N, C-alpha and C. Protein backbone atom coordinates (compact mmCIF):
# COMPACT_ATOMS: atom_id res chain seq x y z
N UNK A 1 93.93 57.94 6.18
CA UNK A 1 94.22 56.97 5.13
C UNK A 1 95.73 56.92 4.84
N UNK A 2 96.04 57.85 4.82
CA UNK A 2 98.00 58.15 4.58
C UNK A 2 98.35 57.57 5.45
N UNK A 3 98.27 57.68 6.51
CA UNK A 3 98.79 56.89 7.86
C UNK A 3 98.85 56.06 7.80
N UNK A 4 97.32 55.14 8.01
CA UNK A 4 97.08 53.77 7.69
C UNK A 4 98.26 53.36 6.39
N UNK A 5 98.42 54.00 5.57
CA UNK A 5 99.39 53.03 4.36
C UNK A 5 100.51 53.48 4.85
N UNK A 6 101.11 54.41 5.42
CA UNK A 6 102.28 54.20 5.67
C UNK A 6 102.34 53.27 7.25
N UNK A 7 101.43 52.86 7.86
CA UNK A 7 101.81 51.68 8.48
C UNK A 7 101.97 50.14 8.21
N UNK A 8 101.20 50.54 7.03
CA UNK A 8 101.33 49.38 5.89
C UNK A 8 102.60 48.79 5.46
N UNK A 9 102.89 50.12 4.89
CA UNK A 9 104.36 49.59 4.17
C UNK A 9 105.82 49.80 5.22
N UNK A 10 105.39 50.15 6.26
CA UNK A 10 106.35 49.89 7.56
C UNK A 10 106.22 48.85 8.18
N UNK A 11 104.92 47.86 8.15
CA UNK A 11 104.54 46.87 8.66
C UNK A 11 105.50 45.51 7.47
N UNK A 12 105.37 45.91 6.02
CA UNK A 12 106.10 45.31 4.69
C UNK A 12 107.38 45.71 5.26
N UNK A 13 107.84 46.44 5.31
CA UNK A 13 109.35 46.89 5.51
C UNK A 13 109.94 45.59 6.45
N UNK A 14 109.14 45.75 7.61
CA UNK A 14 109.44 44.82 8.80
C UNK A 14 109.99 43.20 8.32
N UNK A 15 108.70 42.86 7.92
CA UNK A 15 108.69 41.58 7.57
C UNK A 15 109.50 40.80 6.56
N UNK A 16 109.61 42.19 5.27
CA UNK A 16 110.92 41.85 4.70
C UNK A 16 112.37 41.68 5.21
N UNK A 17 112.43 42.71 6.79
CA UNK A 17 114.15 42.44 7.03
C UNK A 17 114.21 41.15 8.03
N UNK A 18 112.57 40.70 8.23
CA UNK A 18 112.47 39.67 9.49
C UNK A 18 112.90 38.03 8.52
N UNK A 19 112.24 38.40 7.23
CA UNK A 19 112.72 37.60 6.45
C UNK A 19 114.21 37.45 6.00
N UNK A 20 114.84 38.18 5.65
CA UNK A 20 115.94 38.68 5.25
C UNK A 20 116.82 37.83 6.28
N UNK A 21 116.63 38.27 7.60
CA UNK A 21 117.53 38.27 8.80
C UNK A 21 117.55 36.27 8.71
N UNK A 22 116.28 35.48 8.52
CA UNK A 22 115.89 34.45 9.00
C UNK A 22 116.33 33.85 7.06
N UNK A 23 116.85 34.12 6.23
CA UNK A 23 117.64 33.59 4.99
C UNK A 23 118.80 32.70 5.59
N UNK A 24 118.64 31.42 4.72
CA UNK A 24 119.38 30.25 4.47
C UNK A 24 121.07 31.09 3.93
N UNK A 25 121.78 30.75 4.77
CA UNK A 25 123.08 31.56 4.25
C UNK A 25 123.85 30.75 2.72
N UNK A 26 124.21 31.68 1.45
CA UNK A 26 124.31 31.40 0.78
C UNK A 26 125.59 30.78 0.08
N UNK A 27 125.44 29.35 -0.61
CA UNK A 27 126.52 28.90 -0.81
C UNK A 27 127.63 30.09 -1.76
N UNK A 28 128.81 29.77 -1.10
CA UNK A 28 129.49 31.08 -1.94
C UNK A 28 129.76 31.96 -1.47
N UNK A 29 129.25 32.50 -0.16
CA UNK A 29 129.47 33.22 0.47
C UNK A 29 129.69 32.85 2.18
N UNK A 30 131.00 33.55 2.59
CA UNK A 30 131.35 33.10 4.65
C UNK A 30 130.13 32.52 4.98
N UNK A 31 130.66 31.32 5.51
CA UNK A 31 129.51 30.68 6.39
C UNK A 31 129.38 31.63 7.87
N UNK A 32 128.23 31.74 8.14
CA UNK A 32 128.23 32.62 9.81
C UNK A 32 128.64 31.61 10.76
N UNK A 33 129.66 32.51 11.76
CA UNK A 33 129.91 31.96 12.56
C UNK A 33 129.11 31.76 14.12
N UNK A 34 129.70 30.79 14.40
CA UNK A 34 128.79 30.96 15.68
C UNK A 34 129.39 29.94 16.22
N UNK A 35 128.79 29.83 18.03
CA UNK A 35 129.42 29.20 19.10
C UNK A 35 128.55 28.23 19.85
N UNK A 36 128.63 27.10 19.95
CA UNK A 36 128.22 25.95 20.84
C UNK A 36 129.14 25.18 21.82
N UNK A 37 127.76 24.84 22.88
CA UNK A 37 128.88 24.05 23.68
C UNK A 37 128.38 22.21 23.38
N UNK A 38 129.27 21.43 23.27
CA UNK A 38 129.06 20.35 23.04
C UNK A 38 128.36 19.24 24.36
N UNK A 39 128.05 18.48 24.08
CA UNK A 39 127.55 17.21 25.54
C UNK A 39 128.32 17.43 26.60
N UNK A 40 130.06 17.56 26.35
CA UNK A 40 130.59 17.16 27.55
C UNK A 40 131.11 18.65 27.92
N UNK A 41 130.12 20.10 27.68
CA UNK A 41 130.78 20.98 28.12
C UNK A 41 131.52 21.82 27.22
N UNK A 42 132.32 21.41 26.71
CA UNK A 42 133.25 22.22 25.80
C UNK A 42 132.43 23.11 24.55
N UNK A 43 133.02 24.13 24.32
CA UNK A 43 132.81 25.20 23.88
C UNK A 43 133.06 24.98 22.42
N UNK A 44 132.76 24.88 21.31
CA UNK A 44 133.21 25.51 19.80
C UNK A 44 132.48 26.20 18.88
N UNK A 45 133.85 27.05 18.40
CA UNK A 45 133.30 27.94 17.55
C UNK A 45 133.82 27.70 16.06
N UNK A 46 132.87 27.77 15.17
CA UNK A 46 133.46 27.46 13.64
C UNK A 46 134.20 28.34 13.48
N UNK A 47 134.89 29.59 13.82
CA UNK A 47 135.61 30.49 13.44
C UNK A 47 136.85 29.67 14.01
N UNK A 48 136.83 28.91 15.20
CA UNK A 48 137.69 28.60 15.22
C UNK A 48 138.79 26.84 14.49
N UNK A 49 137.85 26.65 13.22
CA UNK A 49 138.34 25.47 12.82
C UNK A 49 138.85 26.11 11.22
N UNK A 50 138.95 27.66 11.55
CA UNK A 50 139.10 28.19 9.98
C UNK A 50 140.54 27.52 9.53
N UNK A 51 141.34 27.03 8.36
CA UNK A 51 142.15 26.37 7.73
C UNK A 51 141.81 25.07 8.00
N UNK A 52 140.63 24.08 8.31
CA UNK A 52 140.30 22.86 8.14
C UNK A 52 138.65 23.02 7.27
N UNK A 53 138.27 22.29 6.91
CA UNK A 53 137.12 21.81 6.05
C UNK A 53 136.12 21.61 7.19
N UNK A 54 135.04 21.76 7.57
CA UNK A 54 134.02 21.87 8.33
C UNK A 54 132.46 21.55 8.15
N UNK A 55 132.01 20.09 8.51
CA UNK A 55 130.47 19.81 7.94
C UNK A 55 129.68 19.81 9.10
N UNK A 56 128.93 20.62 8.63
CA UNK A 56 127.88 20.75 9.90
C UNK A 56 126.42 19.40 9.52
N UNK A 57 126.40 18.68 10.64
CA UNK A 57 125.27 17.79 10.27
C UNK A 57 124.32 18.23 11.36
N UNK A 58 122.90 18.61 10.97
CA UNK A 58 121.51 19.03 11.59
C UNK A 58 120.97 17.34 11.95
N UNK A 59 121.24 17.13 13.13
CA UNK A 59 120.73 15.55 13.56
C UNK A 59 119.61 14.91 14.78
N UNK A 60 119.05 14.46 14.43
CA UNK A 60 117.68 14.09 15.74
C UNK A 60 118.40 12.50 15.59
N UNK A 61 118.51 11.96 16.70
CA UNK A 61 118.69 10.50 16.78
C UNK A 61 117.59 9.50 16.70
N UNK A 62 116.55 10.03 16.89
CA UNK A 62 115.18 9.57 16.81
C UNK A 62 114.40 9.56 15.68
N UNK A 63 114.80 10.41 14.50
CA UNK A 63 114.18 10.55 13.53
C UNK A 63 114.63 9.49 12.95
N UNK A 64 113.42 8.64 11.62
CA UNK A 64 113.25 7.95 11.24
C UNK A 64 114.48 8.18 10.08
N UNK A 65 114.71 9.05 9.25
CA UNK A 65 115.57 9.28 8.33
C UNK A 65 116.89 9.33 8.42
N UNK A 66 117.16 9.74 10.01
CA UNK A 66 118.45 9.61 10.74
C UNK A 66 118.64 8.45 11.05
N UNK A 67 118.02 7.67 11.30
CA UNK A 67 118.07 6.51 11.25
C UNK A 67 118.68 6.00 10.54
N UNK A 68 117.84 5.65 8.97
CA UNK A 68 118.07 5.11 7.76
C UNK A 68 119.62 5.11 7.80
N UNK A 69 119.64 6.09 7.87
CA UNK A 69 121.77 6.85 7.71
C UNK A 69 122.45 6.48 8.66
N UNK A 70 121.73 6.00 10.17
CA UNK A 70 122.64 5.25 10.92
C UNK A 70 122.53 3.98 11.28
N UNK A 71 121.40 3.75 11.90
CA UNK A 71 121.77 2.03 12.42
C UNK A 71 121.30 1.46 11.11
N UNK A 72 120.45 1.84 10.52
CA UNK A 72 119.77 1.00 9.58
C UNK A 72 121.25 0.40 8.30
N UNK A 73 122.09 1.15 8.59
CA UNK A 73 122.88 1.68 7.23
C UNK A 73 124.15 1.84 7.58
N UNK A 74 124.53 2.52 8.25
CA UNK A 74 126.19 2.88 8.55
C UNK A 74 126.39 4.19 7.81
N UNK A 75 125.76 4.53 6.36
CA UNK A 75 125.96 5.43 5.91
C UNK A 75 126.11 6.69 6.56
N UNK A 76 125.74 6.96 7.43
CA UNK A 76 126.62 8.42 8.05
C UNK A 76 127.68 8.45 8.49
N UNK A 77 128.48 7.56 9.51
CA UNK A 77 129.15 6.79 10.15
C UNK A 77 130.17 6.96 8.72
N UNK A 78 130.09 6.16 7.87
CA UNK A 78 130.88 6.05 6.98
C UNK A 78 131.47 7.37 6.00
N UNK A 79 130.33 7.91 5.89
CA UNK A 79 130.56 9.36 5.52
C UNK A 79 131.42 10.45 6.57
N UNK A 80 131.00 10.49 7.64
CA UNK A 80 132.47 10.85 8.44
C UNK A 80 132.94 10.55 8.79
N UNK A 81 133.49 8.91 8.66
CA UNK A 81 134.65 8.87 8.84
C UNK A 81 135.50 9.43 7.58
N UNK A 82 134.68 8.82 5.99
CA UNK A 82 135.63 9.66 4.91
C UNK A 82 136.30 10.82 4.93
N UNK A 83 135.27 11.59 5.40
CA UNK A 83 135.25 13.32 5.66
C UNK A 83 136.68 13.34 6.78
N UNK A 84 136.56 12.91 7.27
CA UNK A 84 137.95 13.15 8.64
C UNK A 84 138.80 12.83 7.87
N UNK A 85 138.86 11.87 7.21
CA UNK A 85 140.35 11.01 6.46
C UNK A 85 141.00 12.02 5.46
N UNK A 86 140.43 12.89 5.19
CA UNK A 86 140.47 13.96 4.39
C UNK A 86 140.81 14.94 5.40
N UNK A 87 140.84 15.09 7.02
CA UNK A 87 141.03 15.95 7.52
C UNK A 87 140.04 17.17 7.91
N UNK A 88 138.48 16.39 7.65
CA UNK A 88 137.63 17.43 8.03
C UNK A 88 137.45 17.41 9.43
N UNK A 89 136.82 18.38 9.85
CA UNK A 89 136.12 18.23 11.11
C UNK A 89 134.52 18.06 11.31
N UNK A 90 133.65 17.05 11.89
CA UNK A 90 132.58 16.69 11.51
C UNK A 90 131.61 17.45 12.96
N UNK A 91 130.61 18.43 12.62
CA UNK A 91 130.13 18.69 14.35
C UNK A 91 128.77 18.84 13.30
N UNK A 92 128.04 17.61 14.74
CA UNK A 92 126.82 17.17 14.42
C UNK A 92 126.03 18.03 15.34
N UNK A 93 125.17 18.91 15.01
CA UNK A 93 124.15 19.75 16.14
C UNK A 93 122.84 19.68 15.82
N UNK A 94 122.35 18.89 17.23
CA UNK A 94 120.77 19.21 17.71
C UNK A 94 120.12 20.54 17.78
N UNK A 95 119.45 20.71 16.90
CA UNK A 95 118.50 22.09 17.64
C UNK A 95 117.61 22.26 18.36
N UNK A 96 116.92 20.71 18.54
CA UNK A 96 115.93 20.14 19.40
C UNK A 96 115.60 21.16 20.44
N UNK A 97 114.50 21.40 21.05
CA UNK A 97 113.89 22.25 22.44
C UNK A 97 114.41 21.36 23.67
N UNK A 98 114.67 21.74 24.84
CA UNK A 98 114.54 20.64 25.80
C UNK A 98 113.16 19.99 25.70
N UNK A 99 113.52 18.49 26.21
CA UNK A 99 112.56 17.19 26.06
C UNK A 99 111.91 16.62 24.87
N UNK A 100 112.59 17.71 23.59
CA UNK A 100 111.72 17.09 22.30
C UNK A 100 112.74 15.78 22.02
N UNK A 101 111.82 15.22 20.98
CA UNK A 101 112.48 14.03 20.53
C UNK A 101 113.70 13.80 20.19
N UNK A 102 114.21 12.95 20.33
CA UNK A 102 115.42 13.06 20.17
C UNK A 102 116.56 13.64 21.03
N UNK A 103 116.15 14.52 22.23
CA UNK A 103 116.91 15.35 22.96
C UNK A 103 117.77 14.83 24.01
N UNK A 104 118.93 14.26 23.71
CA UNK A 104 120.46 13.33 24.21
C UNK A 104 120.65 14.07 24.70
N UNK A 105 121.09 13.45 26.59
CA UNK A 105 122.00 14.22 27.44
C UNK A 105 123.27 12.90 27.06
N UNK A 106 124.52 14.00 27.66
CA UNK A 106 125.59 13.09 27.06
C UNK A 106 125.75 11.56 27.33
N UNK A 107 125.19 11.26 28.23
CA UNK A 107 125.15 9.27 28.37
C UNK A 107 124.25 8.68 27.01
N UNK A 108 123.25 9.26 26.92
CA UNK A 108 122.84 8.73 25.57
C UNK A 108 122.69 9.09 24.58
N UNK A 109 124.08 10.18 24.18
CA UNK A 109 124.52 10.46 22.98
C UNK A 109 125.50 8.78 22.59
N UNK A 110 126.25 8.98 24.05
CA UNK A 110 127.66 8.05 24.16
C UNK A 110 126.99 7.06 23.79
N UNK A 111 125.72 6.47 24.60
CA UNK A 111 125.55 5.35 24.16
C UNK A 111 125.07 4.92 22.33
N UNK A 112 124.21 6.31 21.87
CA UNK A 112 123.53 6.21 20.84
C UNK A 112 124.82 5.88 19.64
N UNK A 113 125.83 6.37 20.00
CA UNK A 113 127.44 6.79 18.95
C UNK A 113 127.78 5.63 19.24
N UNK A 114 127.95 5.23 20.13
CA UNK A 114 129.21 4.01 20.31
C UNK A 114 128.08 2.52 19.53
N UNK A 115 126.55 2.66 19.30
CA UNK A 115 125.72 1.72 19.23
C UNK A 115 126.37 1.91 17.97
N UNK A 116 126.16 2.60 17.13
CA UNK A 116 125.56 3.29 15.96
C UNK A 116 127.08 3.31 14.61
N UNK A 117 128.35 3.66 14.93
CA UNK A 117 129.48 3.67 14.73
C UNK A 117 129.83 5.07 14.39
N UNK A 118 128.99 6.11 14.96
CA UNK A 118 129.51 7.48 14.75
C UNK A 118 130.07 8.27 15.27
N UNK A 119 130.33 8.95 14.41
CA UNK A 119 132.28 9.34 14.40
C UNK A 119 132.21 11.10 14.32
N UNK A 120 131.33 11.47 14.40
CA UNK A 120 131.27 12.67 14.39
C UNK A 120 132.42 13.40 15.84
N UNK A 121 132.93 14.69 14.88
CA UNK A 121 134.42 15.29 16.08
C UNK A 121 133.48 15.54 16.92
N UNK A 122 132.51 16.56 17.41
CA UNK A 122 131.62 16.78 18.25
C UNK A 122 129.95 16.35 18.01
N UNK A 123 129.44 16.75 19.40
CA UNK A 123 127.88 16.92 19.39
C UNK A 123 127.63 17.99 19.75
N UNK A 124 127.00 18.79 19.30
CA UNK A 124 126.77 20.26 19.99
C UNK A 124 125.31 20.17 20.02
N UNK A 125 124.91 21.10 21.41
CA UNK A 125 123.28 20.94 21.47
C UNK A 125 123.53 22.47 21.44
N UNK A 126 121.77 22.82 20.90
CA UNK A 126 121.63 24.21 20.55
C UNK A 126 119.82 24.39 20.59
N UNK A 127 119.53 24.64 22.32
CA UNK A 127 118.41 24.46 22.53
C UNK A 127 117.27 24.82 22.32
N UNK A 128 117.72 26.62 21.84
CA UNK A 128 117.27 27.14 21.90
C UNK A 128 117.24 27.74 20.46
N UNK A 129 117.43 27.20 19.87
CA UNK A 129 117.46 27.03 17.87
C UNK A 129 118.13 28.27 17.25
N UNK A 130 119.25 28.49 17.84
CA UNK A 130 119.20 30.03 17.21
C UNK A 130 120.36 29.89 15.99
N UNK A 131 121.25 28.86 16.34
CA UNK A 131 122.11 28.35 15.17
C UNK A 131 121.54 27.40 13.96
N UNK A 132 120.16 26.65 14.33
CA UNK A 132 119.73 25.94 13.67
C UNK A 132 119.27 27.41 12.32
N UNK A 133 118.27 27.93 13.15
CA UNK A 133 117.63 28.94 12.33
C UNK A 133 118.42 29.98 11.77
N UNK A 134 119.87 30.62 12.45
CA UNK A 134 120.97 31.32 11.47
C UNK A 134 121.03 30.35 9.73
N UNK A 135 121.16 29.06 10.29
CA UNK A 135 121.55 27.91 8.70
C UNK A 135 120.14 27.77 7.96
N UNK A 136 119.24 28.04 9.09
CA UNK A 136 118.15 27.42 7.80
C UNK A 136 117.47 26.45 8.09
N UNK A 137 118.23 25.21 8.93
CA UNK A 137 118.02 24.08 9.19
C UNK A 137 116.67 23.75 9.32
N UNK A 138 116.01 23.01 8.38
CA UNK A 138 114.76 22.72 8.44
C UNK A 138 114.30 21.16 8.76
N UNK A 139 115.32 20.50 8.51
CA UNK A 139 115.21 18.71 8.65
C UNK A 139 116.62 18.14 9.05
N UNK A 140 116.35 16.57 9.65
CA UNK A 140 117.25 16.41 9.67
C UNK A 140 117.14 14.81 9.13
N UNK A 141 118.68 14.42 8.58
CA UNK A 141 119.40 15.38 8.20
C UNK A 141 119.73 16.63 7.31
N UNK A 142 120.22 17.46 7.93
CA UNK A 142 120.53 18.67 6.92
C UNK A 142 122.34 18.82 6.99
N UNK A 143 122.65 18.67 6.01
CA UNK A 143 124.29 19.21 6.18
C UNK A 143 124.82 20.12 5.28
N UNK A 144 125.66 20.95 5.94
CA UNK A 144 126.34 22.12 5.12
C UNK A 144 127.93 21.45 4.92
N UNK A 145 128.80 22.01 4.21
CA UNK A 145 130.10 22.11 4.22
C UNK A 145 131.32 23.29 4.24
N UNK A 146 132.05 23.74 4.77
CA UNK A 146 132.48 25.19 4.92
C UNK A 146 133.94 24.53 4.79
N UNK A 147 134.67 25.57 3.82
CA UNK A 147 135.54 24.93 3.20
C UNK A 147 136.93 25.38 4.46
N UNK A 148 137.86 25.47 3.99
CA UNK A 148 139.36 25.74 5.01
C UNK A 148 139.05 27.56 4.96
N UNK A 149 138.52 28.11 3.75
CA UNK A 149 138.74 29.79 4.03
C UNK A 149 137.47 30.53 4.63
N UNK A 150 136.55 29.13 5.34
CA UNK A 150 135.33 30.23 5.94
C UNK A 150 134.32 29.94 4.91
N UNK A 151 134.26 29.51 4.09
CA UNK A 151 133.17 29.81 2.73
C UNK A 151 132.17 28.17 2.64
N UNK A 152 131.06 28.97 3.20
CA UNK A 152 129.99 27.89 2.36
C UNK A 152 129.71 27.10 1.33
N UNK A 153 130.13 25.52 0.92
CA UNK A 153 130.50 25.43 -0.35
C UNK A 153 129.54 24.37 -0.81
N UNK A 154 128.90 23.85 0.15
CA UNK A 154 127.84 23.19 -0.03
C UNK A 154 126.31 23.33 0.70
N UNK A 155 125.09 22.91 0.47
CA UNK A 155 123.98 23.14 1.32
C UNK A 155 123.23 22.13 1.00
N UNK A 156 122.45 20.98 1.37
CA UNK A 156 121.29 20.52 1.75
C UNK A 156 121.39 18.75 2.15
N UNK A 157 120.63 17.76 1.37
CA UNK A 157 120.95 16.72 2.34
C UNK A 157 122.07 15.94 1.57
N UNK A 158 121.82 14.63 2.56
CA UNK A 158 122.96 14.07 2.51
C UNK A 158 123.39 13.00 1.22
N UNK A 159 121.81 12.58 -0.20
CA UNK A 159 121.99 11.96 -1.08
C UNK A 159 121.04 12.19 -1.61
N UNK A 160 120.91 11.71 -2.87
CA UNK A 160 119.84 12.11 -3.63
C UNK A 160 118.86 11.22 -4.08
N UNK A 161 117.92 10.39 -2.92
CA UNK A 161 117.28 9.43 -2.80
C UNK A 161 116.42 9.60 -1.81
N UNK A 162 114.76 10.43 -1.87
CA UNK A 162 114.94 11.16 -0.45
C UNK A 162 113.30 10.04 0.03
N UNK A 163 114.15 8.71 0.33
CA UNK A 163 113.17 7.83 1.04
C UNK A 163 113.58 7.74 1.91
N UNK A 164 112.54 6.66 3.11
CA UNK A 164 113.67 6.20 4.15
C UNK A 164 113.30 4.81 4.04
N UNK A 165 113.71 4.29 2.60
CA UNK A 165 113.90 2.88 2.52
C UNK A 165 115.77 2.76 2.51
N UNK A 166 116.31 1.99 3.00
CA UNK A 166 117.88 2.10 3.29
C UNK A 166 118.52 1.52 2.49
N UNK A 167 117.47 0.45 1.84
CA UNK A 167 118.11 -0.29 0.38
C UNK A 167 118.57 0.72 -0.70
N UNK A 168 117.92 1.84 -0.86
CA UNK A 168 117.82 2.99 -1.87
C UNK A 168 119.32 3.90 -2.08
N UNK A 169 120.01 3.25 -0.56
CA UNK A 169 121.31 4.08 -0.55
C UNK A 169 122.18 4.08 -1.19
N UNK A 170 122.22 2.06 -1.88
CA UNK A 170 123.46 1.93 -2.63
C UNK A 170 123.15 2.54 -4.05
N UNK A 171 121.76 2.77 -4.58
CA UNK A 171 121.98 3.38 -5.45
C UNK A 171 122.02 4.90 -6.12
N UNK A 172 121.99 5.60 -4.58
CA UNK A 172 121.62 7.08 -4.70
C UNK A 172 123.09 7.74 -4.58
N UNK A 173 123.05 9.24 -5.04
CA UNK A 173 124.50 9.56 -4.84
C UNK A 173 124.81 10.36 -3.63
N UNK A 174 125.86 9.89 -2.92
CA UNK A 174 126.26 10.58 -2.05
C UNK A 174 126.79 12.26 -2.56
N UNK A 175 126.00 12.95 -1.75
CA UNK A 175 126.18 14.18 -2.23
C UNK A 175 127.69 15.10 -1.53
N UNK A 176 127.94 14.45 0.12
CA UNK A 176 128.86 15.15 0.51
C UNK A 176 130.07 14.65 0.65
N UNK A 177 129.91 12.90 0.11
CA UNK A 177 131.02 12.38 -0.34
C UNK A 177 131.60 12.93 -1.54
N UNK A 178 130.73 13.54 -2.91
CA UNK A 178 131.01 13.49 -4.14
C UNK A 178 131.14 15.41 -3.76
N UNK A 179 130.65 16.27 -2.98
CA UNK A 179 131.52 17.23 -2.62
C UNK A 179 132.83 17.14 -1.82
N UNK A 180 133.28 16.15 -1.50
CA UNK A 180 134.61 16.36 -0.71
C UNK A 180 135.36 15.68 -2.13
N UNK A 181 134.90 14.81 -3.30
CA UNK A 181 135.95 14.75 -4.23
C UNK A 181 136.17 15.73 -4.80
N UNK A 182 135.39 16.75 -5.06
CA UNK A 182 135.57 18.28 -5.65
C UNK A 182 136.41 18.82 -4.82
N UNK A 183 136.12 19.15 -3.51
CA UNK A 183 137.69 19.91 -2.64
C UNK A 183 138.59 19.14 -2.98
N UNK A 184 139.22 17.92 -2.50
CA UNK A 184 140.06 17.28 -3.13
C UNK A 184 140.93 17.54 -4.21
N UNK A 185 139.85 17.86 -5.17
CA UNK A 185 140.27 17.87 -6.96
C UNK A 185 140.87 19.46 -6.85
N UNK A 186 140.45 20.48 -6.29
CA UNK A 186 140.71 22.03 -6.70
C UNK A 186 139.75 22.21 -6.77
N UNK A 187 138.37 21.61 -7.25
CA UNK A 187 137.67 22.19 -8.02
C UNK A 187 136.38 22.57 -7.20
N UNK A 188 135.64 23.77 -7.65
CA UNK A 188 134.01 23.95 -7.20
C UNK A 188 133.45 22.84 -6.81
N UNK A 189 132.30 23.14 -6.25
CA UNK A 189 131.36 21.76 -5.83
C UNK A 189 130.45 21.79 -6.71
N UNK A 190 130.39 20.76 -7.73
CA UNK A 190 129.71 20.70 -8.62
C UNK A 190 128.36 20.93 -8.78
N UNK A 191 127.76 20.00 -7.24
CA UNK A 191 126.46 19.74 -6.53
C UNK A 191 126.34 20.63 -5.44
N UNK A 192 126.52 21.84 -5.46
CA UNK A 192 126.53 22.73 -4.40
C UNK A 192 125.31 23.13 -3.45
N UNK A 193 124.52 22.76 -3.97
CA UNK A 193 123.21 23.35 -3.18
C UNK A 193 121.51 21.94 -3.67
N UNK A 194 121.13 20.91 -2.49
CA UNK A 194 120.52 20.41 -2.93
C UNK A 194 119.47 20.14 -1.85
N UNK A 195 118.08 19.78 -2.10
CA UNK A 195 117.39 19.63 -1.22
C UNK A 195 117.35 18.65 -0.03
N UNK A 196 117.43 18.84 1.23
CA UNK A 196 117.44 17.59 2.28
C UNK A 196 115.91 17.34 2.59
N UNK A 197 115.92 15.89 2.75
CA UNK A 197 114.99 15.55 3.14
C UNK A 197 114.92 14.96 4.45
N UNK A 198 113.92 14.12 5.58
CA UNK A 198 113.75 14.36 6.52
C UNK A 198 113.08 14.52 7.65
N UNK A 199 113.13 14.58 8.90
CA UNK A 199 112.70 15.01 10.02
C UNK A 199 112.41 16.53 10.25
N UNK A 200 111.19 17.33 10.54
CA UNK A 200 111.61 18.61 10.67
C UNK A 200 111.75 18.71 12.42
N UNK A 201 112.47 19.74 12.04
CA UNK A 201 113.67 20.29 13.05
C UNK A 201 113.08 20.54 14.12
N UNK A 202 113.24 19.85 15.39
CA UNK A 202 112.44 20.22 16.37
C UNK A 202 112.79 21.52 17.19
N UNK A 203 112.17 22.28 16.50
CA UNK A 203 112.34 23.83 16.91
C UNK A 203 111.47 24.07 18.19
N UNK A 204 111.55 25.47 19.34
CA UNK A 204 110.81 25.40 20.63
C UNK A 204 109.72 25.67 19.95
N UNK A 205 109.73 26.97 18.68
CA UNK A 205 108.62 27.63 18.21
C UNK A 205 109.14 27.80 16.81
C-alpha cells in the first residue's frame, strides 16, 4: 500500500512538472527564445532581434478567422505594417504538422502574401510544434509581443471581437495596435494579456 501511494504521488509529481514545462510563458517575464528556419531557408532566432520590438503571429492561411484578418479585411496586413513603422519586426509562424491545413511551401506562402497584402518580416514554419507549444499557442490567430529588452509584454489575440464576421472589426479594439501605443508612450501595456480566438493550432499530436 506505501508503495502503491508513493507511486501515486510520483506519478502527481510528474504531471505537475509535465504541466509546468508545457505553461504559457508569462507576460512580464523573458520571452523564451528559440530558433526557426523561415520558407526560403533562412534561419532566425528571437534572441537575435533583442534591441527591436518583436510580434510573434501564430497563423494558418486557411483558417477561417485568419482570414477575416486578411483577405476578408486587410486588418492584419495593416497591423504590420503599423508595427514595422514603429520599427518592429513581424515573424508570422505556422505550427501546422506536414500536410495539415494550411501547410505553405514557399510558392504559396508568396503567392498567399502578395494576394493578401502581408507584410509580415518573416514566415517561419515549425513542424513539429515545439515553438508553438513553448508559447502556448493554441489558435490562430494568436500573437505575442516581446519588447526591445527580451520581455514578454503582451499575450493573446489580435482584437476584442472574437467573431469571424469582418464587419465587427471596425468596431472592436485593436489590441496590438493599442499595445504598440503603450511602447510608444513609455508606458506598460495596459491590455497585456487577452484571450485569442480562432483556429486551433494544427498540432501533429
Amino acid at each position: 500500500m506505501k508503495s502503491f501511494t508513493h507511486t501515486l504521488l510520483a506519478g502527481a509529481a510528474l504531471t505537475v512538472l509535465a504541466l509546468a514545462a508545457q505553461a504559457a510563458p508569462a507576460v512580464g517575464q523573458p520571452a523564451p527564445d528559440f530558433s526557426l528556419t523561415d520558407i526560403h531557408g533562412k534561419t532566425h532566432s528571437l534572441s537575435a532581434y533583442k534591441g527591436k520590438v518583436v510580434v510573434l503571429e501564430w497563423v494558418n492561411p486557411e483558417c477561417p478567422i485568419v482570414m477575416k484578418h486578411y483577405e476578408k479585411s486587410g486588418n492584419m496586413p495593416a497591423t504590420q505594417k503599423a508595427a514595422q513603422a514603429e520599427g518592429a519586426v513581424w515573424l508570422s509562424i505556422n505550427s501546422g504538422h506536414p500536410g495539415a491545413q494550411g501547410d505553405y511551401d514557399a510558392t504559396k506562402v508568396g503567392t498567399w502574401s502578395q494576394k493578401n497584402g502581408a507584410a509580415f518580416s518573416a514566415y517561419l514554419r515549425d513542424q513539429d510544434g515545439k515553438v508553438g507549444k513553448l508559447y502556448d499557442a493554441r489558435h490562430t490567430p494568436t500573437l505575442f509581443i516581446v519588447d526591445a529588452e527580451g520581455k514578454l509584454v503582451y499575450a493573446g489575440g489580435i482584437d476584442s471581437i472574437s467573431s469571424g464576421n469582418a464587419a465587427d472589426i471596425s468596431r472592436a479594439t485593436n489590441y496590438v495596435k493599442a499595445a504598440f501605443e503603450d511602447i510608444k508612450a513609455g508606458r506598460p501595456v495596459g491590455k497585456s494579456v487577452t484571450k485569442a480566438y480562432g483556429c486551433n493550432v494544427k498540432y501533429a499530436n
